XYZ file of C-alpha atoms in Angstrom:
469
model
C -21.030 108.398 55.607
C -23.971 106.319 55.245
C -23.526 102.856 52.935
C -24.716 103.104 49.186
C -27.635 101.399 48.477
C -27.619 98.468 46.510
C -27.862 98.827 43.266
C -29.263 95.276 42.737
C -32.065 93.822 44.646
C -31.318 91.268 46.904
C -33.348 88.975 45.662
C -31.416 88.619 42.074
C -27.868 87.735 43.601
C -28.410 84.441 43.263
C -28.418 84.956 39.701
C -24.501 86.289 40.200
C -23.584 83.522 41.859
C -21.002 84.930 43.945
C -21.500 87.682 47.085
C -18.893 89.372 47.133
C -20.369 91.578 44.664
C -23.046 92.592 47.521
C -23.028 96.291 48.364
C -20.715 97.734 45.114
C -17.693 95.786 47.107
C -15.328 94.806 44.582
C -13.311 91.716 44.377
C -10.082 91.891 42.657
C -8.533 88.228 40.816
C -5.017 87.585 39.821
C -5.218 85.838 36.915
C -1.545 83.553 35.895
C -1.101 83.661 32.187
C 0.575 80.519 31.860
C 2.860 79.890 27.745
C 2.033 76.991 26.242
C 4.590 74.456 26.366
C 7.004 74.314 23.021
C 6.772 71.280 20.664
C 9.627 69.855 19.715
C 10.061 68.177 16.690
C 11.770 64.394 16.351
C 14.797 63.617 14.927
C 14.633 62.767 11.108
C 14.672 58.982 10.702
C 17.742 57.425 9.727
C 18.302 56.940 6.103
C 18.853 52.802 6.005
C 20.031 50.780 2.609
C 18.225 48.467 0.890
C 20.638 45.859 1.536
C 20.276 46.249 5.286
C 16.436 45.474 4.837
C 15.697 41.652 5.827
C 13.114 40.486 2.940
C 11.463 37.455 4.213
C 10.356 35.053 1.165
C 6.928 34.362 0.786
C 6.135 30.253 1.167
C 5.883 28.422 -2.120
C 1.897 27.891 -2.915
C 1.341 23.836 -2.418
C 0.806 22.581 -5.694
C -2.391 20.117 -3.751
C -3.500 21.042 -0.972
C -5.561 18.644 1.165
C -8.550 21.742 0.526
C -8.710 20.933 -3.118
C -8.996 16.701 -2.442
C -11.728 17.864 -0.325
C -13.631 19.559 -3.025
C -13.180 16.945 -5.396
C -14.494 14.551 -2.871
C -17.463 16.995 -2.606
C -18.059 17.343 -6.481
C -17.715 13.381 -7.095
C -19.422 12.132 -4.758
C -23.101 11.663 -6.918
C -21.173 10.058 -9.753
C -18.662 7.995 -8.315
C -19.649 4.879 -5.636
C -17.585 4.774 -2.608
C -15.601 1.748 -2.431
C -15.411 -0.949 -0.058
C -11.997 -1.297 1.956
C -12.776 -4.997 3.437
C -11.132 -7.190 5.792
C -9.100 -9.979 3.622
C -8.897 -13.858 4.416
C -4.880 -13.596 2.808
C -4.374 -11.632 6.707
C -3.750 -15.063 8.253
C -1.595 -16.320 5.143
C 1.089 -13.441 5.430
C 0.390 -12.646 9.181
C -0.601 -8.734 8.943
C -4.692 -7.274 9.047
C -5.048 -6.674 5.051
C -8.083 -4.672 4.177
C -8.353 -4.807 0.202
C -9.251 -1.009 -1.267
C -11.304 -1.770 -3.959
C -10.831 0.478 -6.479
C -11.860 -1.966 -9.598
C -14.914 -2.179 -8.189
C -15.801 0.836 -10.595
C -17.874 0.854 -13.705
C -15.154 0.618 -15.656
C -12.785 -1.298 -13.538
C -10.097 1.542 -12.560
C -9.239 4.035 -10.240
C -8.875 6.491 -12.354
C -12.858 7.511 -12.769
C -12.400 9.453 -9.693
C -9.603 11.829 -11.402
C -11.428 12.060 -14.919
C -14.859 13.031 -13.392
C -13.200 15.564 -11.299
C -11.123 17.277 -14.091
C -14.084 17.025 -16.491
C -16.451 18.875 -13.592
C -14.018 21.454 -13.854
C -13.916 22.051 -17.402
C -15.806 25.715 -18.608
C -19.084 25.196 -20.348
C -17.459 26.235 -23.419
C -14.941 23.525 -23.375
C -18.027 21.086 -22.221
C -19.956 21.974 -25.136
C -17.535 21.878 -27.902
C -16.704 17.969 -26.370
C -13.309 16.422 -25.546
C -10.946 13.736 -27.599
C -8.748 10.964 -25.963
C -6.352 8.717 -27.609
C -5.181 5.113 -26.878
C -6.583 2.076 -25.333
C -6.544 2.827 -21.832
C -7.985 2.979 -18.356
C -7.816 6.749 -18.445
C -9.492 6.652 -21.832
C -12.498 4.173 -20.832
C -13.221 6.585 -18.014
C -13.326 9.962 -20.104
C -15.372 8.073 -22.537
C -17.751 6.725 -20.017
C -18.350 9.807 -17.474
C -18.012 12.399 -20.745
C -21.093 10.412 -22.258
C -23.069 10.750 -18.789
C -21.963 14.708 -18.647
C -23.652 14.505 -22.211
C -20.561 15.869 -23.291
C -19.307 15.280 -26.494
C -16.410 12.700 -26.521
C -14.259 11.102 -29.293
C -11.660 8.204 -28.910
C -8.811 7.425 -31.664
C -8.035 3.803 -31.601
C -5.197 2.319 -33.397
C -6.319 0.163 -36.390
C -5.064 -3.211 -35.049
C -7.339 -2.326 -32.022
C -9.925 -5.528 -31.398
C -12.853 -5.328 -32.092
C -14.350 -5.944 -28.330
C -12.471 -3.464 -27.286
C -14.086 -1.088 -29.863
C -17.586 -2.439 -28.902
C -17.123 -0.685 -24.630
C -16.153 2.087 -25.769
C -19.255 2.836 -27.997
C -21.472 1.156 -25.350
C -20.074 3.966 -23.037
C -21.704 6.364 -25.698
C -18.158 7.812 -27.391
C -17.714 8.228 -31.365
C -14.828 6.008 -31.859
C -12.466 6.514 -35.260
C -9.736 3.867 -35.908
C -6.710 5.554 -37.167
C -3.434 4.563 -37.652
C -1.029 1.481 -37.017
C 0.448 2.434 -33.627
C -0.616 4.443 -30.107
C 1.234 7.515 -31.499
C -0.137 7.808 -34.795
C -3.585 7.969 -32.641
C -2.482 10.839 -30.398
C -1.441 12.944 -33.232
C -4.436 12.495 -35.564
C -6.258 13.627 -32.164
C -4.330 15.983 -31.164
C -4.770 17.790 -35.108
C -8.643 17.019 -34.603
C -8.835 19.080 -31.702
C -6.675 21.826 -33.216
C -9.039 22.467 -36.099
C -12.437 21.645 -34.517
C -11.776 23.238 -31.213
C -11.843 19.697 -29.337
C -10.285 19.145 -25.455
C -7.298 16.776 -26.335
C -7.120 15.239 -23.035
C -4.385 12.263 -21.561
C -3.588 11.883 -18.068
C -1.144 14.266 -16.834
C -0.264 15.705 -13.741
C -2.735 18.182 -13.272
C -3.662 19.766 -10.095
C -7.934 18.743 -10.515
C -7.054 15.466 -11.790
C -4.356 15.032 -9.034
C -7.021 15.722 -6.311
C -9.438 13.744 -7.919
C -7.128 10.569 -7.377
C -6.555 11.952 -3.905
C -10.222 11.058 -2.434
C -8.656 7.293 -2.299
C -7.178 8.517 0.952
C -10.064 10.581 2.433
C -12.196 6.998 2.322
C -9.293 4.910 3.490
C -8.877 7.085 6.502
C -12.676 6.928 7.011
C -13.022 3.369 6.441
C -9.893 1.863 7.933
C -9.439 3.567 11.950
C -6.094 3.243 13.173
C -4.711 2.311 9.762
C -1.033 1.638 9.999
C 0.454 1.526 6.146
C -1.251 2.199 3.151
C 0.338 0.576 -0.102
C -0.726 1.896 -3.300
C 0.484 0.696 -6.861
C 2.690 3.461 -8.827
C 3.005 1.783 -12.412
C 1.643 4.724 -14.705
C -0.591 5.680 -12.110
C 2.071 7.854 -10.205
C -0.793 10.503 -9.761
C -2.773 8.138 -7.366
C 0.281 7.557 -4.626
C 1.220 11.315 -4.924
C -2.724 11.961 -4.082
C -3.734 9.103 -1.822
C -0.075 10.652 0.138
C -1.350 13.988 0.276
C -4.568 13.156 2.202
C -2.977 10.505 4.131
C -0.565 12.376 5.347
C -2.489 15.445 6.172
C -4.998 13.760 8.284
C -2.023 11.746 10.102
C 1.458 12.211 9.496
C 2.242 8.786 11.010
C 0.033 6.682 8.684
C 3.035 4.940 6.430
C 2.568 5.223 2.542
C 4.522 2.984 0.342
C 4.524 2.892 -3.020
C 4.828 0.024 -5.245
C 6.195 -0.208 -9.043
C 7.338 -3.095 -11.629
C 10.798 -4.539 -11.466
C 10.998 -3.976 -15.192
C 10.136 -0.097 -15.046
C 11.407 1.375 -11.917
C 10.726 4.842 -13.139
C 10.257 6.195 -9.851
C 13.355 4.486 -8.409
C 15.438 6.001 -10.653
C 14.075 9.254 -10.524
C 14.544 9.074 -6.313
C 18.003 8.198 -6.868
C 19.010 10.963 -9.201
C 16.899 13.615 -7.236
C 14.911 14.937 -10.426
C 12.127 12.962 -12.547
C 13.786 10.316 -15.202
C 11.889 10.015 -18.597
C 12.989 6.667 -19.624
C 14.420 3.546 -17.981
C 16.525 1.294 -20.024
C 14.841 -1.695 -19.332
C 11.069 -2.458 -20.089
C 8.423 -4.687 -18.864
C 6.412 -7.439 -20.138
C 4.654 -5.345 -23.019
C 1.415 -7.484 -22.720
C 1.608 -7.612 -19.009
C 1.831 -3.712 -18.193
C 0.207 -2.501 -21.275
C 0.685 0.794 -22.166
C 3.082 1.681 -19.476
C 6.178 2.560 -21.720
C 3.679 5.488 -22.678
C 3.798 6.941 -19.259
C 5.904 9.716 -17.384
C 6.643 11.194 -14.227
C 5.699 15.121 -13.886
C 7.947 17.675 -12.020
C 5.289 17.994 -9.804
C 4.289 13.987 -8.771
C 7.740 13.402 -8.204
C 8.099 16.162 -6.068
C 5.031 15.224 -3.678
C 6.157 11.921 -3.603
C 9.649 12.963 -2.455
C 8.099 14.925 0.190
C 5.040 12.433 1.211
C 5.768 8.812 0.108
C 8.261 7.084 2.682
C 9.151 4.006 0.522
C 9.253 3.064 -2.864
C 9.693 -0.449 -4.273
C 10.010 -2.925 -6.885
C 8.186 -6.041 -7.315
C 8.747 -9.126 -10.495
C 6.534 -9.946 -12.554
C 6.567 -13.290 -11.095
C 5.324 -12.553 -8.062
C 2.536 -10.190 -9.551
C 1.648 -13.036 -11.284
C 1.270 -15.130 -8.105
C -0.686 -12.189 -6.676
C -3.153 -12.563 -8.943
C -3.712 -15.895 -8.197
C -4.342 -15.246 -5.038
C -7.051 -12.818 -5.458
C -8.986 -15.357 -7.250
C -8.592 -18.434 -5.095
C -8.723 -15.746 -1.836
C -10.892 -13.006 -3.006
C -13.286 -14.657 -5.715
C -11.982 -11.203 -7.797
C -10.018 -10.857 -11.146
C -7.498 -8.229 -10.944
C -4.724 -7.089 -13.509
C -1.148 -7.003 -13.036
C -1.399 -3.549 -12.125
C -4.285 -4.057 -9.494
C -2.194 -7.083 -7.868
C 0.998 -5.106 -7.389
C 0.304 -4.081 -3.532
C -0.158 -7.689 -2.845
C 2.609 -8.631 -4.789
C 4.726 -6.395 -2.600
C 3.505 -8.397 0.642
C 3.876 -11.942 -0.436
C 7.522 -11.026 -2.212
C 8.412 -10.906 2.078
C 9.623 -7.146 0.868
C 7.773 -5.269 3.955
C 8.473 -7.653 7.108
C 8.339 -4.106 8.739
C 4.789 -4.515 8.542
C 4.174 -7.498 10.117
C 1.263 -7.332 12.787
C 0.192 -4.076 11.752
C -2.646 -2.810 10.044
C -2.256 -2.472 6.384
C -4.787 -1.465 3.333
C -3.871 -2.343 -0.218
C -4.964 -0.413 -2.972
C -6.531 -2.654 -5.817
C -6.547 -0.045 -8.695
C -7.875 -1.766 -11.867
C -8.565 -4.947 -13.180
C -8.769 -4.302 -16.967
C -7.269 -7.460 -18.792
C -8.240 -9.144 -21.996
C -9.898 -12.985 -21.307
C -6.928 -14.547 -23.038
C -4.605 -12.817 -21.279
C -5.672 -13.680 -18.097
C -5.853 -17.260 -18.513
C -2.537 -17.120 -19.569
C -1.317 -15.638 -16.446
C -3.259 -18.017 -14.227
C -1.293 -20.632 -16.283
C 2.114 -19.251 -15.544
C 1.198 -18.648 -11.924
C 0.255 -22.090 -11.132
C 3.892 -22.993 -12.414
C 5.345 -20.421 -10.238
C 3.694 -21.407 -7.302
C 4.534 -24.767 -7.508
C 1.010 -26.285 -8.566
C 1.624 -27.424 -11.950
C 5.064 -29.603 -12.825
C 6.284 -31.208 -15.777
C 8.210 -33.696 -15.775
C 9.320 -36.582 -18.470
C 10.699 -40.092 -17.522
C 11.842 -43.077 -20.066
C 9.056 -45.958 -19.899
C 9.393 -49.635 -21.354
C 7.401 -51.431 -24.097
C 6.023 -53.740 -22.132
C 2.546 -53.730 -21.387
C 1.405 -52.050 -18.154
C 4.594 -49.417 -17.789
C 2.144 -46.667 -18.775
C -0.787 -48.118 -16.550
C 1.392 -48.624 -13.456
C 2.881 -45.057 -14.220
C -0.792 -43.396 -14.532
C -1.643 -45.269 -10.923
C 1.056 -43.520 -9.071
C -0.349 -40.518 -10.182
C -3.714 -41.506 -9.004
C -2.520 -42.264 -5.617
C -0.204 -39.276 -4.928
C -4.141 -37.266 -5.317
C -2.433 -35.377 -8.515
C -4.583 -34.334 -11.642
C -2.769 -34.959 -14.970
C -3.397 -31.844 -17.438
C -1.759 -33.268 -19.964
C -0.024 -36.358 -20.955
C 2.322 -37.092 -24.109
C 3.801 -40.348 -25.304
C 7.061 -40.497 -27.821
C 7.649 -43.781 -29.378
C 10.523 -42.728 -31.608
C 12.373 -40.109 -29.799
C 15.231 -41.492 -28.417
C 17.487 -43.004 -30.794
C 19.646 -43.951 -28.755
C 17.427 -46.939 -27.327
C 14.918 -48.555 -29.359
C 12.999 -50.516 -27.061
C 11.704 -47.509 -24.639
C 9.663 -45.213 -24.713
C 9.456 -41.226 -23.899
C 6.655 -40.041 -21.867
C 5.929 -36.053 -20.491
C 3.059 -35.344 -18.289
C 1.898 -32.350 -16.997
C 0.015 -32.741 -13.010
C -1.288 -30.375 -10.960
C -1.038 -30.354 -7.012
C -2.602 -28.801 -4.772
C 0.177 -27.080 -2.787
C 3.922 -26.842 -2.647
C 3.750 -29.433 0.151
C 1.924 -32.170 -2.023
C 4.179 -31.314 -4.999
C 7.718 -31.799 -3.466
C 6.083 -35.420 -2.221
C 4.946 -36.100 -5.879
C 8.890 -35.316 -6.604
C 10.130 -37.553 -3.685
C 7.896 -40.197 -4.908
C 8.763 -40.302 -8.559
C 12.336 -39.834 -8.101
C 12.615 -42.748 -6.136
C 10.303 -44.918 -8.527
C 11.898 -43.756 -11.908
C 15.321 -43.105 -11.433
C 15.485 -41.658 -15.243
C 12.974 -38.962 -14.414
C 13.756 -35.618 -15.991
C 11.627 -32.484 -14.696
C 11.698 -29.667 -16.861
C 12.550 -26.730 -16.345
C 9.649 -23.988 -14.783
């Protein structure tokens, strides 16, 4: 039989693709059916308790954080000056590099501006507008009155009635309504605090507050910028516990290994205490000089101070009045500056010999405020002069005759003393009638020349009394 013809042309195969259709051939293909393969479902979790979940607790928010002394550093920084931190000529007296922080160097001689203009920068315009009240004679108060007036925010100030009158006079040339109410600091806080209540006034006082807090805290930013390889800060803590727990915060986070001390009156070791008993103390038993630390009896340490300076601070001590007194001193005759008790703490700390740990290092001092009425302050120089051995008093039993007082008056002149004062008693001693008493008052120049002005007397006038410092 003859082959079938194609039934497709030859030329359309290609079209196919395959030739083994050619010529009506067929090609048969097994084709595998292949199941597809069975899903099998996972075993049901295991129910678990809730007790044998492990919850981990979340870490406690930091009350400051070295972000928020940042800001405030950013915010301040067009209405506060930066500071000098200098190089002091009392380094060679007490053998450590001192660099001074100079923190009265303000417009109104405290620290604290850089708190108040942080907190009030903060404030809502609401609160701005209506205006803020303060209470109280203060550092705290001077700055909310002065930075409140530049804000052109309305501030008030309640003074006690007995207030002087020069003190009323700054704080209307700082631009604040002042109303004198009241015989005592508390009677002025709550006539402000019932002012604010009905007019819808900010009663502010210093506080532990986080802005204020990190307002204080720029003190440490500077020092570490000023000051390289800074080995101790000190930093005064009487009623100004919110500037060691700042200045420690910023210290501390831009070098752990920078010491902080802080430094507090013998007569109001509030922060002593309150380290000893683990928890913040309101009171102390004892009290200061009121004159001397004024207004610090009104002051208290917050939950949240004492807690960063638990955590930050690595040593906290006392320091006498006395020696502040001395420190004072030596600010004027060293540093040509007048600085309050408060201010003169940090030094008082170094030349008390309380840190020999610090000896050869590199230390700043804090000098927070020097706020202190004229009086006052020529009374302390007086009493530090006696302390320091550069003013004696002495009395001794002279003769009638003529030339006793002469011959006693050319010792003096000799031994290079000056005589301050000079006081001659005829009649005081009854028991002899024929001499007479004489006190005198001479100031030396050192301890050195005044324990040869004792020598030399005591040997001349065996009678000689010296009274008592």
């Amino acid at each position: 039989m003859g082959r079938r013809a194609t039934l497709i042309e030859p030329e359309r195969l290609k079209d196919f693709g395959e030739e083994e259709l050619l010529n009506g051939d067929v090609v048969v293909h097994k084709i595998k059916v292949v199941e597809a393969p069975e899903i099998k479902l996972m075993d049901p979790p295991k129910t678990r308790r809730v007790s044998e979940f492990r919850i981990v607790p979340r870490p406690p928010a930091q009350y400051l954080r070295f972000e928020d002394i940042s800001a405030a550093s950013f915010r301040i920084q067009s209405g506060i000056q930066k500071t000098p931190c200098t190089y002091s000529r009392l380094s060679k007296l007490y053998g450590m590099e001192i660099y001074l922080k100079k923190e009265h160097l303000h417009y109104t001689g405290s620290v604290k501006e850089r708190g108040v203009l942080y907190l009030l920068t903060c404030l809502t315009q609401e609160q701005q507008t209506k205006g803020v009240i303060v209470a109280t004679d203060c550092n705290f108060s001077m700055a909310v009155a002065h930075h409140a007036a530049v804000m052109k925010v309305p501030v008030f100030v309640i003074m006690p009635s007995g207030c002087s009158s020069p003190c009323l006079r700054i704080y209307r040339d700082y631009g604040a309504m002042v109303i004198s109410y009241g015989s005592t600091s508390r009677d002025s806080q709550n006539h402000a605090r019932h002012l604010a209540s009905e007019n819808g006034y900010l009663y502010l006082e210093e506080d532990e507050s986080a802005e204020y807090l990190a307002g204080l805290g720029t003190v440490g930013m500077e020092i570490y910028e000023q000051v390289p390889k800074v080995d101790a800060v000190i930093v005064p803590a009487a009623g100004q516990y919110g500037l060691l727990a700042g200045t420690a915060a910023a210290i501390k986070h831009l070098n752990s290994q920078i010491l902080v001390m802080g430094v507090e009156p013998e007569g109001f070791p509030l922060l002593l205490q309150s380290l000893k008993t683990d928890s913040p103390v309101p009171n102390v038993h004892s009290s200061p000089e009121q004159k001397l630390y004024e207004g610090l009896m009104e002051r208290s340490l917050g939950v949240n101070t004492f807690q960063l300076a638990k955590k930050l601070v690595d040593k906290v001590l006392s320091v006498s009045e006395d020696h502040s007194l001395v420190a004072m001193l030596r600010f004027q005759e060293f540093e040509r500056s007048t600085v309050d008790a408060e201010g003169a703490m940090g030094l008082a700390a170094i030349l008390a010999g309380n840190l020999p740990e610090l000896r050869g290092k590199k230390v700043v001092v804090v000098v927070s405020s020097a706020n202190m009425a004229p009086e006052l302050m020529r009374r302390c120089v007086d009493r530090a002069l006696v302390l320091d051995d550069r003013v004696s008093k002495f009395s001794v039993q002279l003769g009638e005759w003529p030339g006793d007082m002469a011959r006693l008056l050319d010792v003096l002149s000799r031994e290079d003393v000056r005589l301050l004062d000079v006081c001659h008693r005829r009649h005081s001693d009854k028991s002899d009638l024929f001499k007479a008493k004489v006190e005198c008052v001479v100031e030396t120049r050192d301890k050195t020349q005044s324990t040869q002005l004792r020598k030399t007397l005591n040997e001349r006038y065996p009678s000689i009394c010296w009274l008592d410092r």
